[in-house]
Tab-separated table of C-alpha atoms in Angstrom:
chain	number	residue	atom	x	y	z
U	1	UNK	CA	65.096	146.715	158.557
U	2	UNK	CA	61.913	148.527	158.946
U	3	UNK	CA	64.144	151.602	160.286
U	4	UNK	CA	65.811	151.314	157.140
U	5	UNK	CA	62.659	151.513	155.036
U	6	UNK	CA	63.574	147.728	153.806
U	7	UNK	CA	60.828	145.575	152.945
U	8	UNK	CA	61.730	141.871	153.397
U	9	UNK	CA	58.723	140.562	152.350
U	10	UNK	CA	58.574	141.588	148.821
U	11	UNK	CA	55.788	140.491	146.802
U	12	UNK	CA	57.524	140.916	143.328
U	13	UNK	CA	58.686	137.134	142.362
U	14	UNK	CA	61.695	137.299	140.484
U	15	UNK	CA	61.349	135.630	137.100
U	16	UNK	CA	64.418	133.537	137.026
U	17	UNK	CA	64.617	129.622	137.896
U	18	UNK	CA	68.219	129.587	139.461
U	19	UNK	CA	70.710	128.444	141.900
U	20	UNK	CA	70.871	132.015	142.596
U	21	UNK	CA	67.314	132.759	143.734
U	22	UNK	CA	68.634	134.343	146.729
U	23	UNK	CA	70.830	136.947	145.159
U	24	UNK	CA	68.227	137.860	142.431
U	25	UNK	CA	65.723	138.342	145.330
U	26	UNK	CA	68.574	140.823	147.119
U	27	UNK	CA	68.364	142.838	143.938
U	28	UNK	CA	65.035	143.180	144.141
U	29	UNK	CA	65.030	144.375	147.504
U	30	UNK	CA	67.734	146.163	147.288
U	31	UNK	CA	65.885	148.206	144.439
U	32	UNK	CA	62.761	148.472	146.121
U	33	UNK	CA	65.106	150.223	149.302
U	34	UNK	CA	67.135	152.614	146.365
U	35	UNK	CA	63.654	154.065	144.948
U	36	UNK	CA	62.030	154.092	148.599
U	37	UNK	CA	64.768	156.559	149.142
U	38	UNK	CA	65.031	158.716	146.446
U	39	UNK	CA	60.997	159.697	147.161
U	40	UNK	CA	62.064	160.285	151.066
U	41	UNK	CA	62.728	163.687	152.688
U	42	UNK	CA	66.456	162.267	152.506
U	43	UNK	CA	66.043	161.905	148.698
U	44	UNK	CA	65.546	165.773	147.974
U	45	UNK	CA	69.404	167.113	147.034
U	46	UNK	CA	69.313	163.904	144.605
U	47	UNK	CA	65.869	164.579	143.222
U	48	UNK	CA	66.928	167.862	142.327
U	49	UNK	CA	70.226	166.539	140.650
U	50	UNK	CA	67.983	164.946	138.166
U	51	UNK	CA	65.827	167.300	137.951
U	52	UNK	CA	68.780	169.617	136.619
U	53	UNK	CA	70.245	166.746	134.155
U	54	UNK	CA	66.571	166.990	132.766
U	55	UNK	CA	64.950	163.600	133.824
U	56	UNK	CA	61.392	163.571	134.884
U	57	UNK	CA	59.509	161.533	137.148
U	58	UNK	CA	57.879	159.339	134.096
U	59	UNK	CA	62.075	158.855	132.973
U	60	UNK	CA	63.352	157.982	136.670
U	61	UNK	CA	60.594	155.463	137.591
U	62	UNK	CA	60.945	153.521	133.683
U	63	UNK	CA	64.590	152.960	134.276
U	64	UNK	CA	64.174	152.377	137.657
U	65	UNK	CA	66.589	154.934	139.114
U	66	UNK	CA	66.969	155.170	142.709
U	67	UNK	CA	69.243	156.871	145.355
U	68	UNK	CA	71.659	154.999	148.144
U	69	UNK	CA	72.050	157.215	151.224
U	70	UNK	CA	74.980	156.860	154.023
U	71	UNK	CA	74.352	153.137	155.073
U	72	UNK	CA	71.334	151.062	156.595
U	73	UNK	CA	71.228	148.391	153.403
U	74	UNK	CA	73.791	145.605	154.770
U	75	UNK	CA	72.595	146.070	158.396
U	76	UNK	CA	68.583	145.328	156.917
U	77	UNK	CA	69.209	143.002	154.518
U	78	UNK	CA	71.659	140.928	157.474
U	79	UNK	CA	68.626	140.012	159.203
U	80	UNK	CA	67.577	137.516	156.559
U	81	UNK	CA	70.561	136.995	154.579
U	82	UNK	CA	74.266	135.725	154.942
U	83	UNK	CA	76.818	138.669	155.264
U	84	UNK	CA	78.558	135.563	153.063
U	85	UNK	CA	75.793	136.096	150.170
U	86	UNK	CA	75.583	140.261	150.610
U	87	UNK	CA	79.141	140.471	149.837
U	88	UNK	CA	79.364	138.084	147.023
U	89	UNK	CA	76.288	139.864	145.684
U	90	UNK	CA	78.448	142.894	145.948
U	91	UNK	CA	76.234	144.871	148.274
U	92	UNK	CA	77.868	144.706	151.269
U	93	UNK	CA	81.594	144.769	151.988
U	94	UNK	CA	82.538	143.880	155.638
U	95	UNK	CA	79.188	144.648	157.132
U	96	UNK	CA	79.029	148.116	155.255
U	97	UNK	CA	77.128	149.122	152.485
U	98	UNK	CA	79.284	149.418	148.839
U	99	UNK	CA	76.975	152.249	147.816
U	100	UNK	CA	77.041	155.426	149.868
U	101	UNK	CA	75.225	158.820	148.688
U	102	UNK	CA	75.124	157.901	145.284
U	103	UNK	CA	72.494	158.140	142.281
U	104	UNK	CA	71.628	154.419	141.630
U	105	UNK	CA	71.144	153.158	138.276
U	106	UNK	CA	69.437	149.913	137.767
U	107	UNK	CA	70.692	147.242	135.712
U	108	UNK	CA	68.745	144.677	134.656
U	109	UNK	CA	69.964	141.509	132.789
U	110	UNK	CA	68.395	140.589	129.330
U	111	UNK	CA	65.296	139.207	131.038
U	112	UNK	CA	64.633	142.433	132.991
U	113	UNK	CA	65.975	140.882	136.744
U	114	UNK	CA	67.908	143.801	138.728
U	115	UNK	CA	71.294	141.867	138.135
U	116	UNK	CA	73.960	145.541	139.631
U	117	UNK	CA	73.701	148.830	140.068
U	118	UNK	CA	75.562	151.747	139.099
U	119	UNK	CA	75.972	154.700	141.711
U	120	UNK	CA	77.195	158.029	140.771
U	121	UNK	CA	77.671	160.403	142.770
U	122	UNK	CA	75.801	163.873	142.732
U	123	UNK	CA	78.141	166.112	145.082
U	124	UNK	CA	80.893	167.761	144.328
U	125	UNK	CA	83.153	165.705	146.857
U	126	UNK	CA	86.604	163.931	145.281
U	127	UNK	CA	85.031	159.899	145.422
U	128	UNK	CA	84.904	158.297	142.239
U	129	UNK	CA	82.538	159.467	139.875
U	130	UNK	CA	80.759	155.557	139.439
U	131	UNK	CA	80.994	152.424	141.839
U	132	UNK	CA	79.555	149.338	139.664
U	133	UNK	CA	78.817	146.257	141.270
U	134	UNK	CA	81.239	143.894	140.853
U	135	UNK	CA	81.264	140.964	138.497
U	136	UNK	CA	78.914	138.236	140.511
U	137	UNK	CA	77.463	134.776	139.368
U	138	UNK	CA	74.360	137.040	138.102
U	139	UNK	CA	76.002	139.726	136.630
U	140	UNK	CA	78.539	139.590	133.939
U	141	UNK	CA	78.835	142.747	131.862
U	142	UNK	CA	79.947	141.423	129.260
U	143	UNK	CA	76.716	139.247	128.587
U	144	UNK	CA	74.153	142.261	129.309
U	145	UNK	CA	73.301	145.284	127.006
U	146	UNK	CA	71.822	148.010	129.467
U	147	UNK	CA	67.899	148.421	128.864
U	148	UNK	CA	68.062	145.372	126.227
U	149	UNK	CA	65.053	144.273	128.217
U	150	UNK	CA	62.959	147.258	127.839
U	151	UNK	CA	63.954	147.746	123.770
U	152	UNK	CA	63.590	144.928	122.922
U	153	UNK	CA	59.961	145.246	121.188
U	154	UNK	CA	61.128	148.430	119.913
U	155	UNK	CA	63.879	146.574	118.384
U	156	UNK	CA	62.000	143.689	116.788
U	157	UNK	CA	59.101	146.194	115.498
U	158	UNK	CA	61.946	148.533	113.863
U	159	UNK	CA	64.635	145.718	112.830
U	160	UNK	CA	66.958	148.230	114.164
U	161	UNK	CA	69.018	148.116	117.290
U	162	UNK	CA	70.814	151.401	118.301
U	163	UNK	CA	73.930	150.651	120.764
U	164	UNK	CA	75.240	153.626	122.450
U	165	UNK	CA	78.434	153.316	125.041
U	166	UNK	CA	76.815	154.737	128.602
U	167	UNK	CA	73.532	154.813	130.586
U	168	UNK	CA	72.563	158.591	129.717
U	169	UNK	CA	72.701	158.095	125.899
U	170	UNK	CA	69.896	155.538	126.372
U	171	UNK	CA	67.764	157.322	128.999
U	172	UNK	CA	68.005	160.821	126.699
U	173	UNK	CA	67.006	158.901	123.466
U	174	UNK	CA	63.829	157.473	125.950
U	175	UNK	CA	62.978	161.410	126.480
U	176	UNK	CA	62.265	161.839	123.121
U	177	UNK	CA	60.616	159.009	121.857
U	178	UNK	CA	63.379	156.406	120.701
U	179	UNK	CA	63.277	153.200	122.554
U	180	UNK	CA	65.384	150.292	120.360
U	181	UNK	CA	68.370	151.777	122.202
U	182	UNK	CA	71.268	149.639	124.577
U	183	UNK	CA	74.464	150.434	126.035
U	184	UNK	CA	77.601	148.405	126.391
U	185	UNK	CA	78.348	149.919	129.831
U	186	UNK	CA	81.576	151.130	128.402
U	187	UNK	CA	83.037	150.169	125.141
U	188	UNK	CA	83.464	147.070	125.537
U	189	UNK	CA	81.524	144.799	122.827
U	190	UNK	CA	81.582	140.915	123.344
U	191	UNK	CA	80.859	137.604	121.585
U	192	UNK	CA	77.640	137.421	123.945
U	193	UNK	CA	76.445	140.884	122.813
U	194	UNK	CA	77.020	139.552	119.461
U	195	UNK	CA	74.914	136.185	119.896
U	196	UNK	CA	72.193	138.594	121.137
U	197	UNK	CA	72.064	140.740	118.128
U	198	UNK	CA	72.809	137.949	115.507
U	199	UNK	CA	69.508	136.223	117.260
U	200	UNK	CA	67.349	139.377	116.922
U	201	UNK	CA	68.475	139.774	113.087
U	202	UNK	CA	68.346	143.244	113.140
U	203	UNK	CA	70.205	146.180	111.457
U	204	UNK	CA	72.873	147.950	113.636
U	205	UNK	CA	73.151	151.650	114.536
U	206	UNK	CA	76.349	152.529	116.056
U	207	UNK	CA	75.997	155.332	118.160
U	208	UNK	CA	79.390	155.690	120.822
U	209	UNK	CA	80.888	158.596	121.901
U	210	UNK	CA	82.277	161.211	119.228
U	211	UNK	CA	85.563	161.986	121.244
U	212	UNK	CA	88.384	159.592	119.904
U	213	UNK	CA	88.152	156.947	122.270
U	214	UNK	CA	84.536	156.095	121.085
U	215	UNK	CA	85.398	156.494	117.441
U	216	UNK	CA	88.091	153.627	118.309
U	217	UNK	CA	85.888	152.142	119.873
U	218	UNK	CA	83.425	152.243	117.104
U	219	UNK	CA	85.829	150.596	114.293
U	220	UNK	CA	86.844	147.629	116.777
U	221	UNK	CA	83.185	146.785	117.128
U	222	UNK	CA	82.052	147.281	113.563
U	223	UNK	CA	85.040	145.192	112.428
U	224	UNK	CA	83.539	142.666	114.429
U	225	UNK	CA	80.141	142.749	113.104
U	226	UNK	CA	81.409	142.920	109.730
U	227	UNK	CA	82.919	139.680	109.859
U	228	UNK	CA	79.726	137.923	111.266
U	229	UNK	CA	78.532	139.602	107.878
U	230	UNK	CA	76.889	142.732	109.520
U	231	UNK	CA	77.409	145.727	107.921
U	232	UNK	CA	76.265	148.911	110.373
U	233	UNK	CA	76.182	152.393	110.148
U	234	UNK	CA	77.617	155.411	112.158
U	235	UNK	CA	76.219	158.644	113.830
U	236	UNK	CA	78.196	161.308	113.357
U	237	UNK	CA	77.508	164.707	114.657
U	238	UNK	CA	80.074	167.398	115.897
U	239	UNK	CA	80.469	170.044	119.397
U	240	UNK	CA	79.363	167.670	121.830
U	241	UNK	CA	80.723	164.131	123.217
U	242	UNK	CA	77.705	162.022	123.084
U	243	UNK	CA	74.185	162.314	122.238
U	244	UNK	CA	72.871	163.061	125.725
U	245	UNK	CA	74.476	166.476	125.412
U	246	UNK	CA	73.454	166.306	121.596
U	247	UNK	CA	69.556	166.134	122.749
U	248	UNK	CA	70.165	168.523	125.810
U	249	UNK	CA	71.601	171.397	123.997
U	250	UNK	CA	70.381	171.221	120.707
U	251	UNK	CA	67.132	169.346	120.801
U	252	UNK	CA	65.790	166.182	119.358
U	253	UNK	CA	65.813	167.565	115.989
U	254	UNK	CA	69.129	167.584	116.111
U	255	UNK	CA	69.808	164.198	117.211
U	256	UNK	CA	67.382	162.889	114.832
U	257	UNK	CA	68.588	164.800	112.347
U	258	UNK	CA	72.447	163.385	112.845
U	259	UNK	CA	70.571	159.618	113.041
U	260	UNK	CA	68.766	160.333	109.304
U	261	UNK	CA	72.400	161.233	107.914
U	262	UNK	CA	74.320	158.418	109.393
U	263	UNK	CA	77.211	156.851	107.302
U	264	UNK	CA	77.722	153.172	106.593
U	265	UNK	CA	80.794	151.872	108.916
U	266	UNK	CA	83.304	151.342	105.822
U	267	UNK	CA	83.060	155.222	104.929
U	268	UNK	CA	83.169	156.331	108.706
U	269	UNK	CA	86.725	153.808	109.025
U	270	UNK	CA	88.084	155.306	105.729
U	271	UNK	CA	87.467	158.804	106.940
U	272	UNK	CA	89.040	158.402	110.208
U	273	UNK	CA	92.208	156.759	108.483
U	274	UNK	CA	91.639	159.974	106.358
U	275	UNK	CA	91.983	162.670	109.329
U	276	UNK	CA	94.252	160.477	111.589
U	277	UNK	CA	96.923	160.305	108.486
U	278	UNK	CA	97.802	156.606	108.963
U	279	UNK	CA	100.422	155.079	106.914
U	280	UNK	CA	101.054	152.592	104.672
U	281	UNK	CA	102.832	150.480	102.142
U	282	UNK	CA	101.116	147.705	99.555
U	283	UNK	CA	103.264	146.764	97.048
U	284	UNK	CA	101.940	145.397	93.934
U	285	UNK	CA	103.592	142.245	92.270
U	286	UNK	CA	103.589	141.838	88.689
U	287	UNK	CA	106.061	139.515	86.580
U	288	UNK	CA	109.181	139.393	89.199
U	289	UNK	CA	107.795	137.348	92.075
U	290	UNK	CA	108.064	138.793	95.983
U	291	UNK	CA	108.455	135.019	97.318
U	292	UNK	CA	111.152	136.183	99.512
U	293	UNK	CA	109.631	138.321	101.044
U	294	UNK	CA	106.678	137.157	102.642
U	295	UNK	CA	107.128	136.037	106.040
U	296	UNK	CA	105.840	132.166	106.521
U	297	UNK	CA	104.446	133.697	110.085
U	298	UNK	CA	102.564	136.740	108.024
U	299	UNK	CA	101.236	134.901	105.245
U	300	UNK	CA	97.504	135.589	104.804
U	301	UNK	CA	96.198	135.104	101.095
U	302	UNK	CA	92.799	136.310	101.687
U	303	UNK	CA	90.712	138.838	99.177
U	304	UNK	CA	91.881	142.291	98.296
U	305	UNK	CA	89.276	144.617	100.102
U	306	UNK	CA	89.422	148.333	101.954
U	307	UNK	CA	88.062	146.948	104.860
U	308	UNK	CA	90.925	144.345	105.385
U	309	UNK	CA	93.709	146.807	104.544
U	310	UNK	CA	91.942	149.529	107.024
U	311	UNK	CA	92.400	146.709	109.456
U	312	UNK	CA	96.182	145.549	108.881
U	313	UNK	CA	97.744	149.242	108.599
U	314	UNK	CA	95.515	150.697	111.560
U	315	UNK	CA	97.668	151.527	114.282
U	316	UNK	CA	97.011	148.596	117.023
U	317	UNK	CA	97.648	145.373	114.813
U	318	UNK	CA	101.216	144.662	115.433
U	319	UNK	CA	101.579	144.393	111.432
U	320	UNK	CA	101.072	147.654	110.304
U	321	UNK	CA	104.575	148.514	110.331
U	322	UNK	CA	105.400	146.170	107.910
U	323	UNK	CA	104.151	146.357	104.247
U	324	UNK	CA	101.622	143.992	102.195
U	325	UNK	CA	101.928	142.046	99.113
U	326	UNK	CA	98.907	142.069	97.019
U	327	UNK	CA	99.259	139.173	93.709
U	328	UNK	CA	96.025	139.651	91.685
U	329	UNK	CA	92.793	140.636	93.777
U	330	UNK	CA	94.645	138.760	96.860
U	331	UNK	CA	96.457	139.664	99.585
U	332	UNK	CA	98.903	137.214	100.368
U	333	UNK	CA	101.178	138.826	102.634
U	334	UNK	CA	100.934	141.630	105.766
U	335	UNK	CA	104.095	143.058	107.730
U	336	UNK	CA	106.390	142.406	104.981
U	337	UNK	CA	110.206	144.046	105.389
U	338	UNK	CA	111.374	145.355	101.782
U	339	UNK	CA	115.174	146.668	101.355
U	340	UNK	CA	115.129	150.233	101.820
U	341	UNK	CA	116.869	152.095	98.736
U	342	UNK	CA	120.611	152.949	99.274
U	343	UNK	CA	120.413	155.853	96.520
U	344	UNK	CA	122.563	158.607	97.326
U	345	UNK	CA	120.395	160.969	95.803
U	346	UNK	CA	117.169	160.594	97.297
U	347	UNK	CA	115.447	163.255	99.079
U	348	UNK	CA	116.622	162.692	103.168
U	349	UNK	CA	112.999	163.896	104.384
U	350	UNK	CA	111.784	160.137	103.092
U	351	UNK	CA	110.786	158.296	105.598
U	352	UNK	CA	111.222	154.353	106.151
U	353	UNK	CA	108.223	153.302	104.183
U	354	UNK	CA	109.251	155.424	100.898
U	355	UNK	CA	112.815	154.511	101.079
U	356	UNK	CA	111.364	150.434	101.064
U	357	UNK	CA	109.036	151.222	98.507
U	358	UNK	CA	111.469	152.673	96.227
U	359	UNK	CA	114.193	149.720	96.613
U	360	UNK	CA	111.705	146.990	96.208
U	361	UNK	CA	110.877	148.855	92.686
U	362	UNK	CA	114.691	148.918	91.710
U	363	UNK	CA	114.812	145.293	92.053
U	364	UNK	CA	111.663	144.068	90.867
U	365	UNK	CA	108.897	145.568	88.386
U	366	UNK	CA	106.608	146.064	91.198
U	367	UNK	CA	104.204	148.783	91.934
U	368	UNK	CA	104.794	150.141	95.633
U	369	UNK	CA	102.242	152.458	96.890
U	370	UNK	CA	102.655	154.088	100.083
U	371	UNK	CA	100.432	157.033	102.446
U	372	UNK	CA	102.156	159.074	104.296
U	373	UNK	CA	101.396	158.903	107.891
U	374	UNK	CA	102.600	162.833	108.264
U	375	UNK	CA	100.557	164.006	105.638
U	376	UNK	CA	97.808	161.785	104.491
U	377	UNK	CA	99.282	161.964	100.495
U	378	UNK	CA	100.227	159.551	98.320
U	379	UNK	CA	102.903	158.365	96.467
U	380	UNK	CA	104.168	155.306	94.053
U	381	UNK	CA	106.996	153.572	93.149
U	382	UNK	CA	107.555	152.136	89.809
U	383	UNK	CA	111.274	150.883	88.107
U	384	UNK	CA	113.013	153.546	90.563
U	385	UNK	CA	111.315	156.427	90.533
U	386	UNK	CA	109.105	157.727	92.822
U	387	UNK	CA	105.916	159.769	92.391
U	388	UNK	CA	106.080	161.328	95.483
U	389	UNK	CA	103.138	163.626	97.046
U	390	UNK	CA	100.372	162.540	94.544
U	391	UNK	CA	96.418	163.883	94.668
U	392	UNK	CA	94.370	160.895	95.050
U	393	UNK	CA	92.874	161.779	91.433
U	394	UNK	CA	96.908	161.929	90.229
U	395	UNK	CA	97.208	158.264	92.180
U	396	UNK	CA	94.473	156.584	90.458
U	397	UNK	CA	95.244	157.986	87.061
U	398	UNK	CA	98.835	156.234	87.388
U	399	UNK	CA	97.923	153.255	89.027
U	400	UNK	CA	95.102	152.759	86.068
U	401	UNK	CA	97.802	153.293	83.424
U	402	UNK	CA	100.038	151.194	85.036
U	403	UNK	CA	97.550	148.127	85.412
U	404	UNK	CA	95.359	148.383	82.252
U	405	UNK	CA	96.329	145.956	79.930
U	406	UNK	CA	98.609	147.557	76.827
U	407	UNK	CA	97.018	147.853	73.548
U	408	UNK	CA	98.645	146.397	70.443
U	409	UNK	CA	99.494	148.394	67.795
């Protein structure tokens, strides 16, 4: 162990109360080894890494970032510990150490005990660009936000909470001042994170990756905090992925700048829907009831609003295919099948959705609107005829002339 530069007699006490003393306290040491290394003659290559991506000394020793080298950690730590316990802490695997040459990045659960690492690598060889620890009794990532422990004052001073998808995000915001930061550790977003931020009562910044994975990412999770009645806004900036390369390449300003001009979550949703060009059909009924057509499976009558149309036509739910029946300011109905029109005459470039939505309106006196997932446009259906290719301002000036109540004369 002492070959190894591990200390077995740590002084730190580890502030948990837990069946799993043990494993916290091979965290610790197991921390106390990473850092020892990354300040040894072996540590230089990685110091310089860092020193290249930009992070300081100040930066590495806050987050506790440290460096595993080509073994010695199992074989140390087996002198007062189980090989049993090493490997279902996930530091060892059959007497060998799970992190080799890798940049370690501490994680700490939400009251601040080293709970896994994350090693990436800082060569140029073909391994795997991250080894995580794997999921143990003391580490679930789905109950820990990265550096939660650290913002959390930030948080509570600002009423703000700013979750970001990876590690880097939250280190670069750190660099220039802005600590009520976390990270998922991917873009993954559960019920515990949730409990967390419900309990803090905070606003929510959503701040994940602009490529389209993270702006997926970022309409599953703020459909999820809008239903626990959260309502959060969006960063949106342009050229780069995230906001580490944001703050790297442009400067703080920049990032700042993108944060002061963030968009609430319902515009960001209704732009991507926008751009993306995703489809759909909501058919109005008036007089001649739809009763036939609304599946018993399907049947939803829940309040007209954008945000739960957005969510039935977008392209995962398995009933955005189908069409919706709106009565009143209700939605009673989602993945509805309407009898496509059998006119002879009718344009053969229609797809499905505007052949249903004109032969529901030659049967009934509904209104059928439908956006075209080609093009983005819109067009309505009303008493067999159909407005095809409308401007939004053309849609809303037919849809208001249809719906106003008729003056007597």
């Amino acid at each position: 162990a002492k070959n190894a530069h591990i200390d077995l007699k740590l002084d730190k006490k580890e502030n948990v109360n837990s069946p799993y003393k043990d494993m916290y306290s091979l965290y610790n040491i197991a921390l106390s080894y990473y850092k020892n290394n990354l300040n040894s003659k072996e540590g230089e290559e990685a110091r310089k890494y860092l020193e290249n991506r930009k992070l300081d000394k100040d930066t590495i020793n806050y987050f506790d970032i440290g460096l595993s080298l080509s073994g010695g950690l199992s074989e140390g730590l087996s002198k007062k510990y189980s090989e049993n316990l090493l490997e279902e802490a996930g530091l060892s695997n059959n007497g060998k150490d799970v992190f080799i040459n890798r940049i370690m990045f501490t994680i700490k659960d939400n009251e601040g005990n080293p709970a896994g690492f994350s090693g990436r690598k800082y060569d140029d060889s073909d391994a795997p660009k991250y080894v995580n620890s794997k999921e143990t009794p003391i580490f679930k990532k789905g109950n820990i936000l990265y550096n939660y422990y650290n913002a959390k004052n930030d948080i509570k001073k600002k009423k703000e909470i700013i979750i970001s998808e990876g590690f880097m995000e939250v280190i670069r915001c750190h660099t220039i001042g802005i600590d009520n930061v976390v990270a998922l550790m991917g873009t993954s977003f559960t019920k515990d994170h949730l409990t967390v931020i419900k309990k803090d009562n905070v606003d929510v910044v959503l701040n994940l990756d602009q490529d389209e994975a993270g702006k997926i990412a970022t309409i599953q999770i703020g459909k999820l905090l809008m239903k626990e009645g959260i309502s959060p806004t969006v960063i949106i900036f342009s050229k780069y992925k995230d906001a580490d390369e944001l703050i790297v390449y442009e400067g703080a300003e920049a990032f700042i700048g993108a944060y002061e001009k963030r968009v609430n979550f319902i515009d960001f949703e209704l732009d991507y829907l926008k751009k993306n060009k995703i489809g759909a059909l909501m058919v109005i009924e008036r007089d001649y009831s739809l009763a036939q057509y609304i599946e018993p499976a399907n049947k939803i009558y829940a309040d007209l609003s954008s945000e739960l149309l957005i969510s039935i036509f977008f392209p995962n739910n398995p009933l955005h295919d189908g069409g919706v029946i709106i009565q009143g300011n209700k939605i009673t109905c989602a993945g509805s099948v309407f009898p496509t029109s059998m006119n002879p005459n009718i344009s053969k470039r229609l797809g499905t959705r505007h052949r249903a939505a004109l032969g529901i309106s030659e049967i009934s006196d509904c209104i059928a609107i439908v956006v075209s997932e080609e093009t983005g446009r819109i067009s309505i259906a009303i008493q067999s005829e159909l407005n095809y290719n409308l401007s939004l301002d053309d849609a809303k000036l037919l849809l208001l002339e249809e719906l106003q109540p008729k003056k007597e004369t």
